[in-house]
GROMACS .gro file of C-alpha atoms in nm:
model
  486
    1MET     CA    1  -8.076   5.701   4.970
    2TYR     CA    2  -7.758   5.859   4.833
    3TRP     CA    3  -7.717   6.116   4.559
    4THR     CA    4  -7.462   6.321   4.374
    5GLN     CA    5  -7.485   6.583   4.105
    6GLN     CA    6  -7.262   6.564   3.800
    7GLY     CA    7  -7.317   6.870   3.584
    8GLN     CA    8  -7.692   6.885   3.519
    9ILE     CA    9  -7.751   6.521   3.602
   10ILE     CA   10  -7.862   6.395   3.944
   11TRP     CA   11  -7.755   6.040   4.021
   12PHE     CA   12  -7.909   5.851   4.311
   13ALA     CA   13  -7.879   5.500   4.453
   14SER     CA   14  -7.975   5.292   4.754
   15GLN     CA   15  -7.608   5.205   4.814
   16LEU     CA   16  -7.312   5.440   4.827
   17GLN     CA   17  -7.090   5.196   4.637
   18LEU     CA   18  -7.317   5.214   4.333
   19LEU     CA   19  -7.233   5.583   4.287
   20LEU     CA   20  -6.855   5.546   4.307
   21PRO     CA   21  -6.803   5.442   3.940
   22ILE     CA   22  -6.959   5.764   3.806
   23LEU     CA   23  -6.734   5.991   4.014
   24GLN     CA   24  -6.423   6.122   3.846
   25GLN     CA   25  -6.241   6.074   4.175
   26SER     CA   26  -6.357   5.922   4.505
   27GLU     CA   27  -6.216   6.165   4.757
   28VAL     CA   28  -6.270   6.133   5.131
   29SER     CA   29  -6.495   6.400   5.281
   30ILE     CA   30  -6.315   6.562   5.574
   31PRO     CA   31  -6.644   6.664   5.744
   32GLY     CA   32  -6.766   6.307   5.693
   33LEU     CA   33  -6.447   6.167   5.844
   34TYR     CA   34  -6.473   6.405   6.139
   35GLY     CA   35  -6.837   6.313   6.199
   36TYR     CA   36  -6.750   5.945   6.189
   37SER     CA   37  -6.472   5.989   6.446
   38CYS     CA   38  -6.718   6.163   6.680
   39PHE     CA   39  -7.016   5.927   6.646
   40SER     CA   40  -6.888   5.599   6.491
   41TYR     CA   41  -7.116   5.664   6.192
   42VAL     CA   42  -7.121   5.945   5.935
   43PRO     CA   43  -7.397   6.195   6.024
   44THR     CA   44  -7.646   6.268   5.746
   45PRO     CA   45  -7.666   6.443   5.504
   46LEU     CA   46  -7.289   6.385   5.488
   47THR     CA   47  -7.127   6.068   5.359
   48PRO     CA   48  -6.760   5.968   5.376
   49ILE     CA   49  -6.723   6.068   5.010
   50LYS     CA   50  -6.685   6.426   4.897
   51GLU     CA   51  -6.977   6.548   4.680
   52VAL     CA   52  -7.193   6.246   4.765
   53PHE     CA   53  -7.475   6.304   5.012
   54ALA     CA   54  -7.742   6.108   5.198
   55VAL     CA   55  -8.110   6.192   5.232
   56THR     CA   56  -8.185   6.236   5.601
   57ALA     CA   57  -8.470   6.026   5.739
   58GLY     CA   58  -8.799   6.218   5.745
   59THR     CA   59  -8.696   6.464   5.474
   60GLU     CA   60  -8.727   6.499   5.100
   61LEU     CA   61  -8.514   6.689   4.849
   62VAL     CA   62  -8.662   6.896   4.569
   63TRP     CA   63  -8.458   7.016   4.271
   64GLN     CA   64  -8.577   7.295   4.047
   65SER     CA   65  -8.415   7.427   3.732
   66ASP     CA   66  -8.389   7.790   3.640
   67ARG     CA   67  -8.657   7.867   3.380
   68GLN     CA   68  -8.427   8.070   3.159
   69SER     CA   69  -8.096   7.884   3.179
   70GLY     CA   70  -8.227   7.537   3.268
   71ILE     CA   71  -7.951   7.503   3.528
   72LEU     CA   72  -8.038   7.298   3.835
   73GLN     CA   73  -8.055   7.502   4.152
   74THR     CA   74  -7.939   7.394   4.496
   75PRO     CA   75  -8.188   7.133   4.624
   76GLU     CA   76  -8.443   7.238   4.880
   77PHE     CA   77  -8.472   7.023   5.192
   78LYS     CA   78  -8.830   6.969   5.310
   79LYS     CA   79  -8.922   6.805   5.639
   80ILE     CA   80  -9.199   6.550   5.581
   81HIS     CA   81  -9.203   6.390   5.925
   82SER     CA   82  -9.084   6.497   6.267
   83TRP     CA   83  -9.109   6.339   6.609
   84ARG     CA   84  -9.312   6.581   6.815
   85GLU     CA   85  -9.430   6.573   7.175
   86ALA     CA   86  -9.809   6.550   7.204
   87SER     CA   87  -9.979   6.848   7.365
   88GLU     CA   88 -10.183   6.621   7.593
   89GLN     CA   89  -9.982   6.362   7.785
   90LEU     CA   90 -10.115   6.022   7.885
   91THR     CA   91 -10.071   5.975   8.260
   92ASP     CA   92 -10.307   5.689   8.346
   93GLU     CA   93 -10.099   5.372   8.379
   94ALA     CA   94 -10.380   5.122   8.320
   95THR     CA   95 -10.488   5.298   8.001
   96ALA     CA   96 -10.129   5.316   7.878
   97ILE     CA   97 -10.077   4.942   7.940
   98THR     CA   98 -10.390   4.846   7.746
   99GLU     CA   99 -10.311   5.075   7.454
  100LEU     CA  100  -9.948   4.965   7.437
  101GLN     CA  101 -10.037   4.595   7.436
  102THR     CA  102 -10.275   4.657   7.145
  103LEU     CA  103 -10.017   4.859   6.950
  104LEU     CA  104  -9.750   4.593   6.997
  105LYS     CA  105  -9.983   4.319   6.872
  106ASP     CA  106 -10.094   4.536   6.578
  107SER     CA  107  -9.732   4.595   6.485
  108ILE     CA  108  -9.658   4.224   6.468
  109GLU     CA  109  -9.979   4.149   6.278
  110GLY     CA  110  -9.883   4.407   6.018
  111GLN     CA  111  -9.536   4.260   5.976
  112ILE     CA  112  -9.643   3.897   5.943
  113ALA     CA  113  -9.942   3.958   5.714
  114ASP     CA  114  -9.743   3.867   5.401
  115LEU     CA  115  -9.579   3.561   5.551
  116LYS     CA  116  -9.694   3.213   5.461
  117ASP     CA  117  -9.623   2.905   5.667
  118GLU     CA  118  -9.244   2.922   5.653
  119PRO     CA  119  -9.052   2.975   5.979
  120VAL     CA  120  -8.902   3.312   6.065
  121GLY     CA  121  -8.600   3.398   6.275
  122VAL     CA  122  -8.561   3.633   6.567
  123PHE     CA  123  -8.236   3.773   6.698
  124LEU     CA  124  -8.268   3.698   7.069
  125SER     CA  125  -8.019   3.856   7.307
  126GLY     CA  126  -8.220   3.774   7.617
  127GLY     CA  127  -8.279   4.145   7.677
  128LEU     CA  128  -8.625   4.289   7.715
  129ASP     CA  129  -8.682   4.418   7.361
  130SER     CA  130  -8.587   4.107   7.163
  131SER     CA  131  -8.771   3.890   7.417
  132VAL     CA  132  -9.089   4.096   7.366
  133VAL     CA  133  -9.063   4.044   6.989
  134ALA     CA  134  -9.021   3.669   7.041
  135ALA     CA  135  -9.327   3.668   7.268
  136LEU     CA  136  -9.537   3.854   7.013
  137LEU     CA  137  -9.439   3.617   6.733
  138VAL     CA  138  -9.521   3.310   6.941
  139GLN     CA  139  -9.854   3.460   7.048
  140ALA     CA  140  -9.935   3.527   6.683
  141GLY     CA  141  -9.881   3.159   6.600
  142VAL     CA  142  -9.571   3.211   6.385
  143LYS     CA  143  -9.310   2.936   6.360
  144VAL     CA  144  -9.005   3.094   6.524
  145ARG     CA  145  -8.639   2.999   6.547
  146ALA     CA  146  -8.417   3.216   6.769
  147TYR     CA  147  -8.051   3.309   6.714
  148THR     CA  148  -7.816   3.439   6.977
  149LEU     CA  149  -7.447   3.527   7.009
  150ASP     CA  150  -7.204   3.338   7.231
  151PHE     CA  151  -6.879   3.524   7.307
  152GLY     CA  152  -6.749   3.242   7.525
  153ASN     CA  153  -6.549   3.330   7.834
  154ALA     CA  154  -6.424   3.659   7.690
  155GLY     CA  155  -6.757   3.843   7.700
  156ILE     CA  156  -7.058   3.891   7.925
  157PRO     CA  157  -7.259   3.565   7.897
  158GLU     CA  158  -7.590   3.710   7.776
  159TYR     CA  159  -7.688   3.390   7.593
  160LEU     CA  160  -7.795   3.237   7.925
  161TYR     CA  161  -8.092   3.476   7.927
  162ALA     CA  162  -8.167   3.395   7.564
  163GLU     CA  163  -8.173   3.026   7.658
  164GLN     CA  164  -8.420   3.102   7.936
  165VAL     CA  165  -8.654   3.287   7.699
  166ALA     CA  166  -8.630   3.018   7.432
  167GLU     CA  167  -8.708   2.749   7.688
  168PHE     CA  168  -9.003   2.954   7.819
  169PHE     CA  169  -9.158   2.967   7.470
  170LYS     CA  170  -9.041   2.620   7.366
  171ILE     CA  171  -8.871   2.752   7.051
  172PRO     CA  172  -8.538   2.629   6.910
  173LEU     CA  173  -8.235   2.845   6.985
  174VAL     CA  174  -7.920   2.851   6.773
  175LYS     CA  175  -7.607   2.979   6.948
  176VAL     CA  176  -7.359   3.142   6.713
  177ALA     CA  177  -7.007   3.121   6.853
  178VAL     CA  178  -6.811   3.443   6.816
  179THR     CA  179  -6.437   3.385   6.837
  180PRO     CA  180  -6.139   3.600   6.737
  181SER     CA  181  -6.082   3.380   6.431
  182SER     CA  182  -6.444   3.404   6.317
  183ILE     CA  183  -6.434   3.781   6.366
  184GLU     CA  184  -6.114   3.812   6.163
  185ASN     CA  185  -6.256   3.597   5.881
  186ALA     CA  186  -6.578   3.799   5.866
  187LEU     CA  187  -6.422   4.144   5.910
  188ILE     CA  188  -6.369   4.239   5.545
  189PRO     CA  189  -6.702   4.088   5.424
  190THR     CA  190  -6.873   4.292   5.697
  191VAL     CA  191  -6.703   4.614   5.585
  192LYS     CA  192  -6.817   4.554   5.228
  193ALA     CA  193  -7.170   4.462   5.333
  194LEU     CA  194  -7.213   4.772   5.550
  195ASP     CA  195  -7.141   5.000   5.252
  196LEU     CA  196  -7.071   5.292   5.489
  197PRO     CA  197  -6.814   5.281   5.768
  198PHE     CA  198  -6.971   5.188   6.102
  199GLY     CA  199  -6.736   5.174   6.399
  200ASP     CA  200  -6.943   4.984   6.656
  201GLY     CA  201  -6.792   4.654   6.765
  202VAL     CA  202  -7.124   4.471   6.736
  203CYS     CA  203  -7.127   4.494   6.354
  204VAL     CA  204  -6.913   4.188   6.279
  205PRO     CA  205  -7.091   3.965   6.535
  206LEU     CA  206  -7.423   4.070   6.378
  207TYR     CA  207  -7.284   3.978   6.036
  208LEU     CA  208  -7.211   3.629   6.171
  209LEU     CA  209  -7.558   3.610   6.323
  210SER     CA  210  -7.722   3.712   5.993
  211GLN     CA  211  -7.506   3.465   5.804
  212ARG     CA  212  -7.619   3.178   6.025
  213ALA     CA  213  -7.985   3.277   6.020
  214SER     CA  214  -7.988   3.303   5.639
  215GLN     CA  215  -7.923   2.928   5.619
  216GLU     CA  216  -8.271   2.857   5.758
  217THR     CA  217  -8.495   3.157   5.694
  218GLN     CA  218  -8.547   3.459   5.471
  219VAL     CA  219  -8.712   3.683   5.731
  220ILE     CA  220  -8.549   3.796   6.053
  221PHE     CA  221  -8.707   3.995   6.335
  222ASN     CA  222  -8.515   4.201   6.589
  223GLY     CA  223  -8.581   4.414   6.893
  224GLU     CA  224  -8.408   4.726   6.761
  225GLY     CA  225  -8.580   5.050   6.851
  226GLY     CA  226  -8.705   4.956   7.196
  227ASP     CA  227  -8.442   5.159   7.378
  228GLN     CA  228  -8.511   5.462   7.162
  229LEU     CA  229  -8.890   5.443   7.200
  230PHE     CA  230  -8.911   5.379   7.570
  231ALA     CA  231  -8.616   5.577   7.711
  232GLY     CA  232  -8.360   5.307   7.776
  233TRP     CA  233  -8.092   5.316   8.044
  234THR     CA  234  -7.858   5.555   7.857
  235ASN     CA  235  -8.100   5.841   7.923
  236LYS     CA  236  -8.057   5.842   8.301
  237PRO     CA  237  -7.717   6.020   8.317
  238LEU     CA  238  -7.837   6.273   8.059
  239ILE     CA  239  -8.148   6.349   8.261
  240ALA     CA  240  -7.932   6.403   8.567
  241ALA     CA  241  -7.709   6.631   8.361
  242GLY     CA  242  -8.012   6.822   8.231
  243VAL     CA  243  -8.147   6.876   8.582
  244TYR     CA  244  -7.803   6.993   8.699
  245GLN     CA  245  -7.775   7.226   8.399
  246ALA     CA  246  -8.113   7.382   8.485
  247GLU     CA  247  -8.004   7.439   8.844
  248ASN     CA  248  -7.654   7.558   8.749
  249PRO     CA  249  -7.689   7.745   8.418
  250ALA     CA  250  -7.339   7.894   8.448
  251GLY     CA  251  -7.173   7.552   8.403
  252GLN     CA  252  -6.881   7.530   8.163
  253GLU     CA  253  -7.031   7.255   7.946
  254THR     CA  254  -7.360   7.290   7.757
  255PHE     CA  255  -7.619   7.014   7.749
  256ILE     CA  256  -7.549   6.946   7.381
  257GLN     CA  257  -7.179   6.902   7.461
  258GLN     CA  258  -7.275   6.659   7.737
  259TYR     CA  259  -7.489   6.467   7.489
  260LEU     CA  260  -7.198   6.451   7.247
  261ARG     CA  261  -6.985   6.285   7.515
  262THR     CA  262  -7.234   5.997   7.542
  263PHE     CA  263  -7.100   5.865   7.211
  264HIS     CA  264  -6.761   5.798   7.380
  265ARG     CA  265  -6.561   5.847   7.061
  266LEU     CA  266  -6.283   6.083   6.953
  267GLY     CA  267  -6.463   6.412   6.994
  268GLY     CA  268  -6.247   6.635   7.215
  269TYR     CA  269  -5.919   6.472   7.110
  270GLU     CA  270  -5.889   6.639   6.771
  271SER     CA  271  -5.542   6.790   6.818
  272GLN     CA  272  -5.404   6.450   6.924
  273VAL     CA  273  -5.582   6.252   6.655
  274TYR     CA  274  -5.549   6.441   6.328
  275GLN     CA  275  -5.245   6.541   6.129
  276PRO     CA  276  -5.202   6.922   6.093
  277GLU     CA  277  -5.355   6.951   5.746
  278VAL     CA  278  -5.679   6.779   5.848
  279TYR     CA  279  -5.685   6.948   6.188
  280ALA     CA  280  -5.677   7.286   6.013
  281GLN     CA  281  -5.973   7.188   5.795
  282ILE     CA  282  -6.196   7.090   6.087
  283GLN     CA  283  -6.139   7.403   6.292
  284ASN     CA  284  -6.466   7.554   6.171
  285LEU     CA  285  -6.660   7.230   6.213
  286HIS     CA  286  -6.854   7.180   6.535
  287PRO     CA  287  -6.998   6.831   6.595
  288GLU     CA  288  -7.264   6.985   6.820
  289ASP     CA  289  -7.420   7.131   6.503
  290TRP     CA  290  -7.505   6.779   6.386
  291LEU     CA  291  -7.710   6.733   6.704
  292LEU     CA  292  -7.908   7.059   6.702
  293ALA     CA  293  -8.206   6.944   6.495
  294ALA     CA  294  -8.243   6.623   6.696
  295LEU     CA  295  -8.230   6.807   7.030
  296ASP     CA  296  -8.478   7.075   6.924
  297ARG     CA  297  -8.675   7.168   7.236
  298ASN     CA  298  -8.939   7.341   7.023
  299GLU     CA  299  -9.048   6.998   6.898
  300CYS     CA  300  -9.018   6.828   7.236
  301PRO     CA  301  -9.019   7.075   7.529
  302SER     CA  302  -8.984   6.809   7.800
  303LEU     CA  303  -8.637   6.668   7.856
  304LEU     CA  304  -8.724   6.299   7.830
  305HIS     CA  305  -8.914   6.334   7.503
  306CYS     CA  306  -8.631   6.548   7.367
  307LEU     CA  307  -8.380   6.272   7.448
  308ARG     CA  308  -8.605   6.009   7.294
  309ARG     CA  309  -8.642   6.216   6.979
  310ALA     CA  310  -8.265   6.259   6.956
  311SER     CA  311  -8.204   5.889   7.007
  312LEU     CA  312  -8.450   5.800   6.731
  313MET     CA  313  -8.302   6.051   6.487
  314LEU     CA  314  -7.934   5.991   6.563
  315LYS     CA  315  -7.852   5.654   6.710
  316GLY     CA  316  -8.155   5.485   6.555
  317ALA     CA  317  -8.210   5.624   6.206
  318GLN     CA  318  -7.843   5.692   6.127
  319ASN     CA  319  -7.669   5.402   6.296
  320ILE     CA  320  -7.862   5.104   6.434
  321HIS     CA  321  -8.123   5.051   6.162
  322PRO     CA  322  -7.908   5.117   5.851
  323ARG     CA  323  -7.641   4.872   5.959
  324ALA     CA  324  -7.899   4.605   6.059
  325THR     CA  325  -8.067   4.638   5.720
  326ALA     CA  326  -7.736   4.630   5.529
  327LEU     CA  327  -7.611   4.321   5.711
  328GLY     CA  328  -7.939   4.140   5.652
  329PHE     CA  329  -7.948   4.243   5.285
  330ALA     CA  330  -7.598   4.104   5.235
  331HIS     CA  331  -7.735   3.759   5.326
  332GLY     CA  332  -8.069   3.784   5.148
  333LEU     CA  333  -8.262   3.849   5.469
  334TRP     CA  334  -8.566   4.071   5.506
  335VAL     CA  335  -8.511   4.254   5.835
  336ARG     CA  336  -8.819   4.352   6.035
  337SER     CA  337  -8.821   4.565   6.349
  338PRO     CA  338  -9.165   4.569   6.517
  339PHE     CA  339  -9.068   4.858   6.746
  340CYS     CA  340  -9.027   5.073   6.434
  341ASP     CA  341  -9.400   5.062   6.362
  342LEU     CA  342  -9.503   5.424   6.297
  343PRO     CA  343  -9.832   5.429   6.498
  344LEU     CA  344  -9.648   5.274   6.794
  345ALA     CA  345  -9.362   5.522   6.772
  346GLU     CA  346  -9.593   5.822   6.746
  347TRP     CA  347  -9.799   5.696   7.041
  348THR     CA  348  -9.492   5.698   7.268
  349PHE     CA  349  -9.475   6.076   7.235
  350ARG     CA  350  -9.806   6.089   7.423
  351LEU     CA  351  -9.656   5.918   7.728
  352SER     CA  352  -9.580   6.116   8.040
  353GLY     CA  353  -9.220   6.100   8.155
  354GLU     CA  354  -9.315   5.905   8.467
  355LEU     CA  355  -9.450   5.619   8.255
  356CYS     CA  356  -9.120   5.586   8.070
  357LEU     CA  357  -8.878   5.638   8.356
  358GLN     CA  358  -9.008   5.573   8.706
  359GLY     CA  359  -8.742   5.630   8.966
  360ALA     CA  360  -8.442   5.423   8.860
  361CYS     CA  361  -8.656   5.191   8.645
  362GLU     CA  362  -8.621   5.268   8.277
  363LYS     CA  363  -8.876   5.155   8.011
  364TYR     CA  364  -9.127   5.123   8.294
  365ILE     CA  365  -9.449   5.115   8.090
  366LEU     CA  366  -9.310   4.858   7.845
  367LYS     CA  367  -9.214   4.634   8.135
  368ARG     CA  368  -9.557   4.668   8.291
  369ALA     CA  369  -9.728   4.593   7.959
  370VAL     CA  370  -9.535   4.269   7.900
  371GLU     CA  371  -9.471   4.143   8.253
  372ASN     CA  372  -9.723   3.861   8.205
  373TRP     CA  373  -9.571   3.760   7.872
  374LEU     CA  374  -9.220   3.682   7.993
  375PRO     CA  375  -9.034   3.541   8.296
  376PRO     CA  376  -9.004   3.816   8.561
  377GLU     CA  377  -8.624   3.795   8.574
  378ILE     CA  378  -8.616   3.884   8.201
  379VAL     CA  379  -8.856   4.175   8.240
  380TRP     CA  380  -8.707   4.334   8.548
  381ARG     CA  381  -8.336   4.255   8.526
  382GLN     CA  382  -8.093   4.543   8.494
  383LYS     CA  383  -7.983   4.639   8.142
  384ARG     CA  384  -7.613   4.572   8.070
  385GLY     CA  385  -7.574   4.592   7.694
  386MET     CA  386  -7.394   4.355   7.461
  387GLY     CA  387  -7.048   4.275   7.596
  388VAL     CA  388  -6.833   4.256   7.283
  389PRO     CA  389  -6.481   4.196   7.423
  390LEU     CA  390  -6.303   4.435   7.187
  391THR     CA  391  -6.028   4.540   7.427
  392SER     CA  392  -5.940   4.179   7.510
  393TRP     CA  393  -5.929   4.088   7.142
  394CYS     CA  394  -5.721   4.391   7.042
  395LEU     CA  395  -5.466   4.354   7.320
  396ASN     CA  396  -5.430   3.979   7.273
  397ASP     CA  397  -5.568   3.794   6.968
  398PHE     CA  398  -5.549   4.088   6.725
  399TRP     CA  399  -5.228   4.239   6.862
  400HIS     CA  400  -5.015   4.164   6.556
  401GLN     CA  401  -5.302   4.253   6.323
  402LEU     CA  402  -5.316   4.603   6.474
  403GLY     CA  403  -4.973   4.658   6.322
  404ILE     CA  404  -5.124   4.582   5.979
  405TRP     CA  405  -5.469   4.740   6.006
  406LEU     CA  406  -5.335   5.059   6.168
  407ASN     CA  407  -4.983   5.053   6.030
  408PRO     CA  408  -4.800   5.386   6.084
  409GLU     CA  409  -4.679   5.405   5.724
  410ARG     CA  410  -5.029   5.360   5.585
  411LEU     CA  411  -5.174   5.618   5.823
  412ARG     CA  412  -4.891   5.853   5.731
  413ALA     CA  413  -4.965   5.808   5.360
  414HIS     CA  414  -5.337   5.875   5.406
  415ASN     CA  415  -5.245   6.199   5.583
  416HIS     CA  416  -5.546   6.195   5.814
  417PHE     CA  417  -5.475   6.031   6.149
  418TYR     CA  418  -5.142   6.057   6.327
  419PRO     CA  419  -4.931   5.754   6.230
  420HIS     CA  420  -4.877   5.626   6.586
  421ILE     CA  421  -5.231   5.674   6.715
  422ALA     CA  422  -5.279   5.299   6.778
  423ALA     CA  423  -4.970   5.282   7.001
  424GLN     CA  424  -5.089   5.591   7.189
  425ILE     CA  425  -5.424   5.429   7.255
  426VAL     CA  426  -5.291   5.097   7.384
  427GLU     CA  427  -5.039   5.278   7.602
  428GLY     CA  428  -5.316   5.492   7.754
  429ASN     CA  429  -5.159   5.817   7.632
  430LEU     CA  430  -5.438   5.950   7.412
  431GLY     CA  431  -5.680   6.054   7.684
  432ALA     CA  432  -5.781   5.977   8.039
  433ALA     CA  433  -6.128   5.862   7.931
  434ILE     CA  434  -5.990   5.606   7.683
  435GLN     CA  435  -5.926   5.324   7.927
  436GLY     CA  436  -6.063   4.973   7.976
  437ARG     CA  437  -6.340   4.893   7.727
  438ARG     CA  438  -6.288   5.232   7.555
  439ILE     CA  439  -5.946   5.116   7.432
  440GLY     CA  440  -6.101   4.844   7.217
  441GLU     CA  441  -6.390   5.064   7.104
  442THR     CA  442  -6.156   5.340   6.988
  443LEU     CA  443  -5.920   5.103   6.809
  444TRP     CA  444  -6.215   4.937   6.639
  445LEU     CA  445  -6.345   5.273   6.519
  446LEU     CA  446  -6.013   5.333   6.343
  447ILE     CA  447  -5.983   4.977   6.213
  448MET     CA  448  -6.326   4.987   6.045
  449TRP     CA  449  -6.245   5.322   5.883
  450GLN     CA  450  -5.912   5.200   5.745
  451LEU     CA  451  -6.061   4.875   5.614
  452TRP     CA  452  -6.347   5.069   5.454
  453ARG     CA  453  -6.095   5.281   5.266
  454SER     CA  454  -5.910   4.972   5.148
  455HIS     CA  455  -6.202   4.749   5.053
  456VAL     CA  456  -6.485   4.987   4.957
  457LEU     CA  457  -6.288   5.277   4.811
  458ASN     CA  458  -6.032   5.024   4.683
  459GLU     CA  459  -5.742   5.251   4.767
  460GLU     CA  460  -5.400   5.111   4.698
  461LEU     CA  461  -5.216   5.010   5.013
  462SER     CA  462  -4.875   5.158   5.079
  463LYS     CA  463  -4.588   4.953   5.213
  464GLN     CA  464  -4.585   4.876   5.583
  465SER     CA  465  -4.338   5.012   5.833
  466TRP     CA  466  -4.209   4.840   6.147
  467ASP     CA  467  -4.192   5.146   6.375
  468HIS     CA  468  -4.466   5.022   6.609
  469PRO     CA  469  -4.492   4.787   6.910
  470PHE     CA  470  -4.729   4.538   6.748
  471TRP     CA  471  -4.462   4.318   6.594
  472LEU     CA  472  -4.350   4.230   6.948
  473HIS     CA  473  -4.520   3.957   7.147
  474PRO     CA  474  -4.786   4.120   7.373
  475TRP     CA  475  -4.625   3.998   7.697
  476LEU     CA  476  -4.283   4.121   7.583
  477TRP     CA  477  -4.428   4.464   7.512
  478ARG     CA  478  -4.600   4.474   7.851
  479ASN     CA  479  -4.278   4.383   8.033
  480TYR     CA  480  -4.087   4.642   7.832
  481LYS     CA  481  -4.347   4.899   7.927
  482ILE     CA  482  -4.316   4.810   8.297
  483ILE     CA  483  -3.935   4.837   8.286
  484ARG     CA  484  -3.953   5.165   8.095
  485ASN     CA  485  -4.191   5.319   8.348
  486SER     CA  486  -4.012   5.191   8.658
   0.00000   0.00000   0.00000
């Protein structure tokens, strides 16, 4: 939900774009831009537009007018729901397994109660979470058709696991080929559908997946939320960091700063990224402040529950679920996420840490609860994540397009990012951590922002300049770089 106040009138809408026509001028919010560059999404209550705000999940806003003047006062933010660690923790594994199996089945039953006899779709990556959702749908007697992404030879071939799960349940599987040309064709429609800028490389492939599924169904299920609920693999390095911080409290980096680094974006590179005028405006902004409420140890004293709470509030509620809903909505799909069932989510805050993370095994209790529902190699295989080959695409197929999407003259005219930031990134000169897969992720973050400005804000494009390496053939640029450095 988005809102803005114009005089004594409060305007609100379910999409940001619906509010743009009533604004006298759609001006980029510098705090919103800075938040986006740190997280790949704009942290609530900010939006990328100045004077337009978002209602944070789990809160409500209350406006009151002055009794004498009738002037609206600053809205009061009220917390109506908060993830909180239970005072008594469940430690018995057998009890936890039984209760979790019941909660998972109840979640599915609640989400299929309004369905008739028509088939539904499930986005099936072959990972644990989406496979569990497929299992629950099949057990409930629902007609299911699965959809998976195929990145070909350029990405990690996850579809092989999806094929195994589909064969196990005897359900049809549709493989959606993701190629550089299909990505390029769907890029602008994805930007428009998302409404807000989202910099994750998976957005366009998910647009293609939703597009294909919409040809055969109106309801799509996904496995989103499983990592957040059951302490997925990303929590392990943070737990190690938290233990180290407790043993070495005099360390130079705080735990919140360490958490910020898990986003792997442009936080920490501000002086190299922003032009002087913007850099001066963000000096008093601290991205750690946008994490404080989520990492509140008063709500969740134990480290694992604190990390789970933060993941639900940040990466879940502000990134994963909004973009999944927006992409489905753009194709007329009702998106349903069984792991987002409220009783199930609240129950997980009763779990002891050992039931979530046992040794090196993450999501332990979920795996134990479903190990008889799925092939063992699906349940117990190591998590790898979706391998979107952004770096390969950017340094090869999209090389010339980089010179258009991130053209120095256009960046110079916008007066935000340094004009030659794209060249710095591909040359490895922006930062030591931006190498390998991070090159593509960082470029994509900038590309999605620039395209959002062009196609959602409808800003006029300035003329292009040629003072960049992207008009050269990639191999010619690489050879030139080798000669220059020799």
